[in-house]
Amino acid sequence: MGTDTAFQARTLVVVLGDQLDHASAAFDGFDASRDLIWMAEVAEESTHVWSSKQRIALFLSAMRHFADEARARGRRLEYVALDDAENTQTLSGELTRAIARCRPVRMVLVRPGDWRVLKALRATARAAGVPMELREDRHFLSTPQDFAKHARNRTQLRMEWWYREMRQRTGILMRDGQPVGGRWNFDTENRESFGRSGPGVLPTPLRFAPDDTTSAVLQLVERRFGAHPGRLGSFSWPVTRTQALAALDDFIEHRLPSFGRYQDALAEGRPWLHHSQLSAALNLKLLDPRELLAAVEAAWEAGRAPLASAEGFMRQVLGWREYVRGVYWLTMPEYAQRNALGATARLPAFFWTGGTDMRCLADALTQTLDHGYAHHIQRLMVTGNYALMLGVEPSQVHAWYLSVYVDAVEWVELPNTLGMSQYADGGALASKPYIATGKYLDRMGDHCGRCRYDPAQATGPEACPHTTLYWDFLARHEQRLAGNARMAMQLKNLARLSPQRREQIAQAAQAHREAVGAVAAGAVAAGAVAAIAPETAPSARPAAADALAQADLFGQPS
């Protein structure tokens, strides 16, 4: 890409791959004659977890487009490309070299989305003797300090209370101090399935053919990260702000009206449904959340979307997204080590291939590897539900989610995975473990009708693993969950099972764990080791990759 001639900079403005906002606080007071933007592509950011090809390609392409736009705006910029001969392939190493070349008086950095990165850059600046000014990211509608104030003196955190506070603070969907429609949320209207007739004809989301810059990145990723999971043939994500705005308009016009009603629905082979697919552009800062919120509210006011759809979408952006970020910065780095349920099993190898005969899992995993995308119910109630009930060690699940999804940045992915999906924080983030039998998946989707497993059976050759593992999970954690009022009905149903029936289910669950290679790890599996201790990761191709070569169609190690 080329690099501007080095000069002594007053301010070195560090821009990370998820900070692609030309109006960022990092540029406040920027003087093109004295200040320098610094960006770097380094292998470390693709190998500290075994990042998928789609995820790597999205970050690199968006970064390169952003750098070109910054130069076009007259901003001086130094950009280190991945294949530059002298690239040390770590952020710390490249920043150290940049400081030596440019001799800045100070560094400016907007708060990163990853505790690991913030720690590394602070240490680098300190070692170089350069003051680092950390600025808050005004992309968000709240700050970590706002959330800490909200959390102070509370015995428990719940998204609903934070969401109401944010609604009142911003005035979004509020009239005369009260929520529009007389209710704070319309969750009960937003839980429909498509029924046996299926989703019918769905609107085709706007996609973006790779330009020359993106095509070069795709070739680079295949060359440098060919052993990484996933496929690039379908790559068509928005990589510029112009494209992201077009994708937003497309969602508002064609999918928002039915988004709420069907946001929890599943349909085999139909990855997009009525979802926005805007989270990656939002998390890379190509879009501002205020733009999304304003556009959705305007669509509702104009009668182009029902209130339930508008509120359901806005709750994800204004409520949940701001909430998990608050939890992340309130609790890190300790939060990443939580394992309240003492889970020790290995993540099955088929999570990296999609090779399983469980149709719901195969569909979600294959889609994930093809597109770097799955909607929230697939993540929570298909892959997450299965991993939780199987008893997979939480940091392995975290490493997988961070690896495979194009929208994954640790501030949003880690709390969603450890807290919401895996209940590894013991209920700090969410009020109960989200678990379900195969019957829930049968009700919400169409996979079960063509699956070899019966969602109504917990034991026997046709038993659905989700159903087997559901009852086994409740039995294993019955004592811990007994005090949770939201689990009372599920535990009451468990109590109806005889001791003999419980033993049959326990044996079936253990047989399934052994069949999929999810035996207790004892230590973190190699595929996830980098998520906990990046410096100990053996290579960009961890042992999980070797497991793929030894896995048959159903993910069972030979």
Coordinates of C-alpha atoms in Angstrom, one line a residue, residues 92-480:
S92 CA 3.9 -3.9 19.8
G93 CA 6.7 -4.6 17.5
E94 CA 5.4 -2.4 14.7
L95 CA 4.5 0.4 17.1
T96 CA 8.0 0.3 18.6
R97 CA 9.4 0.7 15.1
A98 CA 7.1 3.5 14.3
I99 CA 8.0 5.4 17.4
A100 CA 11.7 5.0 16.6
R101 CA 11.1 6.4 13.1
C102 CA 8.7 9.2 13.8
R103 CA 9.9 10.2 17.3
P104 CA 6.4 11.5 18.3
V105 CA 5.9 13.8 21.3
R106 CA 2.9 11.8 22.3
M107 CA 0.5 9.0 21.2
V108 CA -3.3 9.3 20.9
L109 CA -5.5 6.2 21.0
V110 CA -9.2 5.7 21.3
R111 CA -10.1 2.9 23.8
P112 CA -9.5 -0.4 22.0
G113 CA -12.2 -3.1 21.9
D114 CA -9.8 -5.7 23.5
W115 CA -8.2 -5.6 26.9
R116 CA -5.2 -7.6 25.5
V117 CA -4.5 -4.9 22.9
L118 CA -4.9 -2.0 25.4
K119 CA -2.4 -3.7 27.7
A120 CA 0.1 -4.3 25.0
L121 CA 0.0 -0.8 23.6
R122 CA 0.3 0.8 27.0
A123 CA 3.3 -1.3 27.7
T124 CA 4.9 -0.4 24.4
A125 CA 4.3 3.4 24.9
R126 CA 5.7 3.1 28.4
A127 CA 8.8 1.2 27.3
A128 CA 9.4 3.9 24.6
G129 CA 9.0 6.7 27.0
V130 CA 6.1 8.3 25.0
P131 CA 3.0 9.5 26.8
M132 CA -0.2 7.9 25.6
E133 CA -3.5 9.7 25.7
L134 CA -6.4 7.3 25.9
R135 CA -9.6 8.9 24.6
E136 CA -13.1 7.5 25.1
D137 CA -14.8 6.1 22.1
R138 CA -17.8 8.4 21.4
H139 CA -19.1 5.9 18.8
F140 CA -20.9 4.5 21.8
L141 CA -23.8 6.2 23.5
S142 CA -22.4 5.5 27.0
T143 CA -19.0 5.3 28.6
P144 CA -17.5 2.6 30.9
Q145 CA -17.7 5.2 33.6
D146 CA -21.5 5.6 33.0
F147 CA -21.9 1.9 33.3
A148 CA -19.8 1.7 36.5
K149 CA -22.0 4.4 38.0
H150 CA -25.1 2.4 37.0
A151 CA -23.6 -0.8 38.5
R152 CA -22.6 0.8 41.8
N153 CA -24.5 -0.4 44.8
R154 CA -26.5 -2.9 42.8
T155 CA -26.6 -6.4 43.9
Q156 CA -27.2 -7.7 40.4
L157 CA -26.9 -6.4 36.8
R158 CA -29.7 -6.8 34.3
M159 CA -29.8 -5.5 30.8
E160 CA -33.5 -4.5 31.1
W161 CA -32.7 -1.9 33.8
W162 CA -29.8 -0.5 31.8
Y163 CA -31.9 -0.4 28.6
R164 CA -34.6 1.6 30.3
E165 CA -32.0 4.0 31.7
M166 CA -30.6 4.5 28.2
R167 CA -34.0 5.0 26.7
Q168 CA -34.7 7.8 29.3
R169 CA -31.3 9.3 28.8
T170 CA -31.5 9.5 25.0
G171 CA -35.3 10.0 24.6
I172 CA -35.4 7.2 22.0
L173 CA -38.9 5.7 21.6
M174 CA -40.0 8.0 24.5
R175 CA -42.9 10.4 24.6
D176 CA -43.5 12.7 27.6
G177 CA -41.2 10.6 29.7
Q178 CA -42.9 7.3 29.0
P179 CA -42.1 4.5 26.5
V180 CA -44.1 4.7 23.3
G181 CA -46.8 2.1 23.2
G182 CA -47.0 2.0 27.0
R183 CA -44.4 -0.7 27.3
W184 CA -40.6 -0.9 27.5
N185 CA -40.3 -4.0 25.3
F186 CA -42.4 -6.1 22.9
D187 CA -40.5 -9.4 23.3
T188 CA -43.7 -11.4 23.4
E189 CA -44.6 -10.3 19.9
N190 CA -41.1 -11.1 18.6
R191 CA -41.0 -14.9 19.0
E192 CA -42.7 -16.4 16.1
S193 CA -41.5 -19.2 13.9
F194 CA -42.1 -19.5 10.2
G195 CA -44.3 -22.6 10.8
R196 CA -44.4 -25.7 8.6
S197 CA -44.8 -23.7 5.4
G198 CA -41.4 -22.1 6.0
P199 CA -40.2 -18.5 5.4
G200 CA -41.4 -18.3 1.8
V201 CA -39.8 -15.8 -0.5
L202 CA -37.3 -13.7 1.4
P203 CA -35.8 -10.4 0.4
T204 CA -32.2 -10.8 -0.9
P205 CA -29.9 -8.6 1.1
L206 CA -27.6 -6.1 -0.6
R207 CA -24.2 -7.6 -1.2
F208 CA -21.0 -6.0 -2.4
A209 CA -18.7 -7.5 -5.1
P210 CA -15.0 -7.3 -4.2
D211 CA -13.2 -4.4 -5.8
D212 CA -9.5 -4.4 -6.7
T213 CA -8.5 -3.7 -3.1
T214 CA -10.7 -6.4 -1.6
S215 CA -9.7 -8.9 -4.3
A216 CA -6.0 -8.4 -3.4
V217 CA -6.9 -9.0 0.2
L218 CA -8.7 -12.2 -0.6
Q219 CA -5.7 -13.5 -2.4
L220 CA -3.4 -12.4 0.4
V221 CA -5.6 -14.2 3.0
E222 CA -5.7 -17.4 1.0
R223 CA -1.9 -17.3 0.6
R224 CA -1.0 -16.4 4.2
F225 CA -3.8 -18.0 6.1
G226 CA -4.8 -20.9 3.9
A227 CA -5.0 -23.4 6.8
H228 CA -7.4 -21.2 8.7
P229 CA -11.1 -22.1 9.0
G230 CA -13.7 -20.9 6.6
R231 CA -14.2 -20.1 3.0
L232 CA -13.9 -16.9 1.0
G233 CA -16.0 -17.6 -2.1
S234 CA -19.0 -15.8 -0.9
F235 CA -17.2 -12.7 0.5
S236 CA -19.4 -9.7 -0.1
W237 CA -19.5 -7.7 3.2
P238 CA -19.5 -3.9 3.2
V239 CA -16.0 -2.6 3.6
T240 CA -16.5 1.1 3.3
R241 CA -18.8 3.6 5.0
T242 CA -20.6 4.2 1.7
Q243 CA -21.4 0.5 1.4
A244 CA -22.4 0.3 5.0
L245 CA -24.9 3.1 4.6
A246 CA -26.3 1.4 1.5
A247 CA -26.7 -1.8 3.5
L248 CA -28.5 0.1 6.3
D249 CA -31.0 1.6 3.8
D250 CA -31.5 -1.9 2.3
F251 CA -32.4 -3.4 5.7
I252 CA -34.8 -0.6 6.7
E253 CA -36.6 -0.9 3.4
H254 CA -36.8 -4.6 2.9
R255 CA -36.3 -6.5 6.2
L256 CA -37.0 -4.3 9.2
P257 CA -40.8 -4.7 8.9
S258 CA -40.6 -8.4 9.6
F259 CA -37.5 -8.4 11.6
G260 CA -39.2 -8.4 15.1
R261 CA -41.8 -11.0 14.4
Y262 CA -39.3 -13.5 13.1
Q263 CA -36.1 -12.6 14.9
D264 CA -36.0 -15.9 16.8
A265 CA -37.0 -18.1 13.8
L266 CA -34.7 -20.7 12.2
A267 CA -34.8 -22.0 8.6
E268 CA -32.4 -24.5 7.1
G269 CA -30.2 -23.2 4.3
R270 CA -31.5 -19.6 4.7
P271 CA -28.8 -17.7 6.5
W272 CA -30.0 -14.1 6.2
L273 CA -33.8 -14.2 6.8
H274 CA -35.0 -10.8 8.0
H275 CA -31.8 -9.9 10.0
S276 CA -29.8 -6.7 9.4
Q277 CA -26.3 -8.1 8.9
L278 CA -25.1 -4.7 10.1
S279 CA -23.2 -5.8 13.2
A280 CA -19.8 -6.1 11.5
A281 CA -20.0 -2.6 9.9
L282 CA -21.2 -1.3 13.3
N283 CA -18.4 -2.9 15.2
L284 CA -15.7 -1.7 12.7
K285 CA -17.2 1.8 13.2
L286 CA -18.2 2.2 9.6
L287 CA -21.7 3.0 11.0
D288 CA -22.6 5.0 14.0
P289 CA -25.3 3.4 16.2
R290 CA -27.1 6.8 16.3
E291 CA -27.6 6.4 12.6
L292 CA -29.2 3.0 13.0
L293 CA -31.4 4.1 15.8
A294 CA -32.6 7.2 14.0
A295 CA -33.3 5.3 10.8
V296 CA -35.3 2.7 12.6
E297 CA -37.3 5.2 14.6
A298 CA -38.0 7.2 11.5
A299 CA -39.3 4.1 9.7
W300 CA -41.7 3.3 12.6
E301 CA -42.9 6.9 12.7
A302 CA -43.6 6.8 9.0
G303 CA -45.6 3.7 9.3
R304 CA -43.0 1.6 7.4
A305 CA -42.3 -0.8 10.3
P306 CA -44.3 -2.0 13.3
L307 CA -43.4 -0.8 16.7
A308 CA -42.5 -4.4 17.8
S309 CA -39.9 -4.6 15.1
A310 CA -38.5 -1.2 15.7
E311 CA -38.2 -1.6 19.4
G312 CA -36.8 -5.2 19.1
F313 CA -34.0 -4.0 16.9
M314 CA -33.3 -0.8 18.9
R315 CA -33.1 -2.9 22.1
Q316 CA -30.2 -4.9 20.6
V317 CA -28.3 -1.7 19.7
L318 CA -29.2 0.7 22.5
G319 CA -29.7 -1.9 25.2
W320 CA -27.7 -5.1 24.8
R321 CA -24.8 -3.7 22.8
E322 CA -24.1 -0.9 25.3
Y323 CA -24.7 -3.3 28.2
V324 CA -22.2 -6.0 27.3
R325 CA -19.6 -3.4 26.7
G326 CA -20.2 -2.0 30.1
V327 CA -19.9 -5.4 31.7
Y328 CA -16.7 -6.1 29.7
W329 CA -14.8 -3.0 31.0
L330 CA -16.2 -3.3 34.5
T331 CA -15.0 -6.8 35.0
M332 CA -11.9 -7.4 32.8
P333 CA -9.4 -9.0 32.8
E334 CA -10.8 -11.3 35.5
Y335 CA -14.1 -11.9 33.6
A336 CA -12.3 -13.9 30.9
Q337 CA -11.2 -16.6 33.4
R338 CA -14.7 -17.3 34.8
N339 CA -16.0 -20.9 34.8
A340 CA -18.8 -21.0 37.3
L341 CA -20.1 -24.4 36.2
G342 CA -16.6 -26.0 36.2
A343 CA -16.9 -27.1 32.6
T344 CA -13.9 -29.0 31.3
A345 CA -14.9 -30.8 28.1
R346 CA -13.2 -30.1 24.7
L347 CA -14.8 -28.3 21.9
P348 CA -15.7 -31.0 19.3
A349 CA -13.6 -30.8 16.1
F350 CA -16.7 -30.6 14.0
F351 CA -17.2 -27.0 15.1
W352 CA -14.3 -26.2 12.7
T353 CA -15.8 -28.2 9.8
G354 CA -19.5 -28.4 10.1
G355 CA -19.2 -32.2 9.8
T356 CA -22.0 -33.5 12.1
D357 CA -25.2 -35.4 11.4
M358 CA -27.2 -33.0 13.8
R359 CA -28.9 -30.9 11.1
C360 CA -29.4 -27.8 13.2
L361 CA -25.7 -27.7 14.1
A362 CA -24.5 -28.6 10.7
D363 CA -26.5 -25.8 9.2
A364 CA -25.3 -23.2 11.6
L365 CA -21.7 -24.3 11.5
T366 CA -21.6 -24.6 7.7
Q367 CA -23.2 -21.2 7.3
T368 CA -20.7 -19.7 9.8
L369 CA -17.7 -21.1 7.9
D370 CA -19.2 -20.0 4.5
H371 CA -20.1 -16.5 5.5
G372 CA -18.5 -15.7 8.9
Y373 CA -22.1 -15.1 10.1
A374 CA -24.9 -16.6 12.1
H375 CA -27.9 -14.8 13.6
H376 CA -28.3 -14.5 17.4
I377 CA -30.6 -17.5 17.9
Q378 CA -28.2 -19.7 16.0
R379 CA -25.4 -18.5 18.2
L380 CA -27.3 -18.7 21.5
M381 CA -29.7 -21.6 21.1
V382 CA -28.0 -23.9 18.5
T383 CA -24.2 -23.7 18.9
G384 CA -24.2 -22.1 22.3
N385 CA -26.9 -24.3 23.8
Y386 CA -25.1 -27.4 22.6
A387 CA -21.7 -26.3 23.9
L388 CA -23.1 -25.3 27.3
M389 CA -25.0 -28.5 27.8
L390 CA -22.1 -30.6 26.5
G391 CA -20.0 -29.0 29.2
V392 CA -17.3 -27.4 27.0
E393 CA -14.6 -25.4 28.9
P394 CA -15.8 -21.8 28.4
S395 CA -12.6 -20.2 27.1
Q396 CA -12.6 -22.7 24.3
V397 CA -16.1 -21.6 23.3
H398 CA -15.0 -18.0 23.6
A399 CA -12.0 -18.6 21.4
W400 CA -14.2 -20.2 18.7
Y401 CA -16.7 -17.4 18.6
L402 CA -14.0 -14.8 18.5
S403 CA -12.3 -16.7 15.7
V404 CA -15.1 -17.4 13.3
Y405 CA -17.5 -14.4 13.2
V406 CA -16.8 -11.3 11.1
D407 CA -18.4 -9.1 13.8
A408 CA -16.4 -10.5 16.7
V409 CA -14.5 -8.0 18.7
E410 CA -13.7 -9.1 22.3
W411 CA -15.7 -6.4 24.1
V412 CA -18.9 -7.7 22.6
E413 CA -18.1 -11.3 21.9
L414 CA -16.6 -12.3 25.3
P415 CA -19.6 -11.2 27.6
N416 CA -22.1 -12.6 25.1
T417 CA -20.3 -16.0 25.0
L418 CA -19.2 -16.4 28.7
G419 CA -22.2 -14.7 30.2
M420 CA -25.2 -15.1 28.0
S421 CA -24.4 -18.3 26.1
Q422 CA -22.3 -20.3 28.5
Y423 CA -23.4 -19.0 32.0
A424 CA -19.8 -19.1 32.9
D425 CA -20.2 -16.0 35.1
G426 CA -22.8 -17.7 37.2
G427 CA -25.5 -15.2 36.4
A428 CA -23.7 -11.9 36.6
L429 CA -24.8 -11.0 33.0
A430 CA -28.0 -12.9 32.5
S431 CA -30.5 -14.3 35.0
K432 CA -30.4 -17.9 34.0
P433 CA -28.6 -20.4 31.7
Y434 CA -30.3 -20.5 28.3
I435 CA -30.9 -24.2 27.6
A436 CA -33.5 -26.0 25.6
T437 CA -34.3 -29.5 24.4
G438 CA -34.6 -30.3 20.7
K439 CA -38.3 -29.6 21.0
Y440 CA -37.6 -25.8 21.1
L441 CA -35.5 -26.1 18.0
D442 CA -38.3 -28.1 16.3
R443 CA -40.8 -25.4 17.2
M444 CA -38.7 -22.5 16.0
G445 CA -37.2 -24.1 12.8
D446 CA -37.5 -26.8 10.2
H447 CA -34.3 -28.9 10.8
C448 CA -35.8 -31.6 12.9
G449 CA -38.2 -32.9 10.2
R450 CA -35.2 -34.0 8.1
C451 CA -32.9 -35.0 10.9
R452 CA -32.1 -38.6 11.9
Y453 CA -32.7 -37.6 15.6
D454 CA -36.1 -37.3 17.3
P455 CA -36.3 -34.1 19.5
A456 CA -38.8 -35.9 21.8
Q457 CA -36.4 -38.6 22.7
A458 CA -33.7 -38.3 25.4
T459 CA -32.3 -41.9 25.2
G460 CA -32.1 -44.6 22.5
P461 CA -30.6 -44.6 19.0
E462 CA -32.9 -41.8 17.7
A463 CA -32.4 -39.5 20.8
C464 CA -31.7 -35.9 20.0
P465 CA -28.4 -34.9 21.6
H466 CA -29.9 -31.5 22.6
T467 CA -32.7 -33.3 24.5
T468 CA -30.3 -35.8 26.1
L469 CA -27.9 -33.1 27.1
Y470 CA -30.6 -30.8 28.4
W471 CA -31.8 -33.3 31.1
D472 CA -28.2 -34.2 31.9
F473 CA -27.3 -30.5 32.4
L474 CA -30.2 -30.0 34.7
A475 CA -29.3 -33.1 36.7
R476 CA -25.6 -32.2 37.0
H477 CA -26.4 -28.6 38.1
E478 CA -29.6 -29.2 40.0
Q479 CA -28.3 -28.1 43.4
R480 CA -26.6 -25.0 42.0

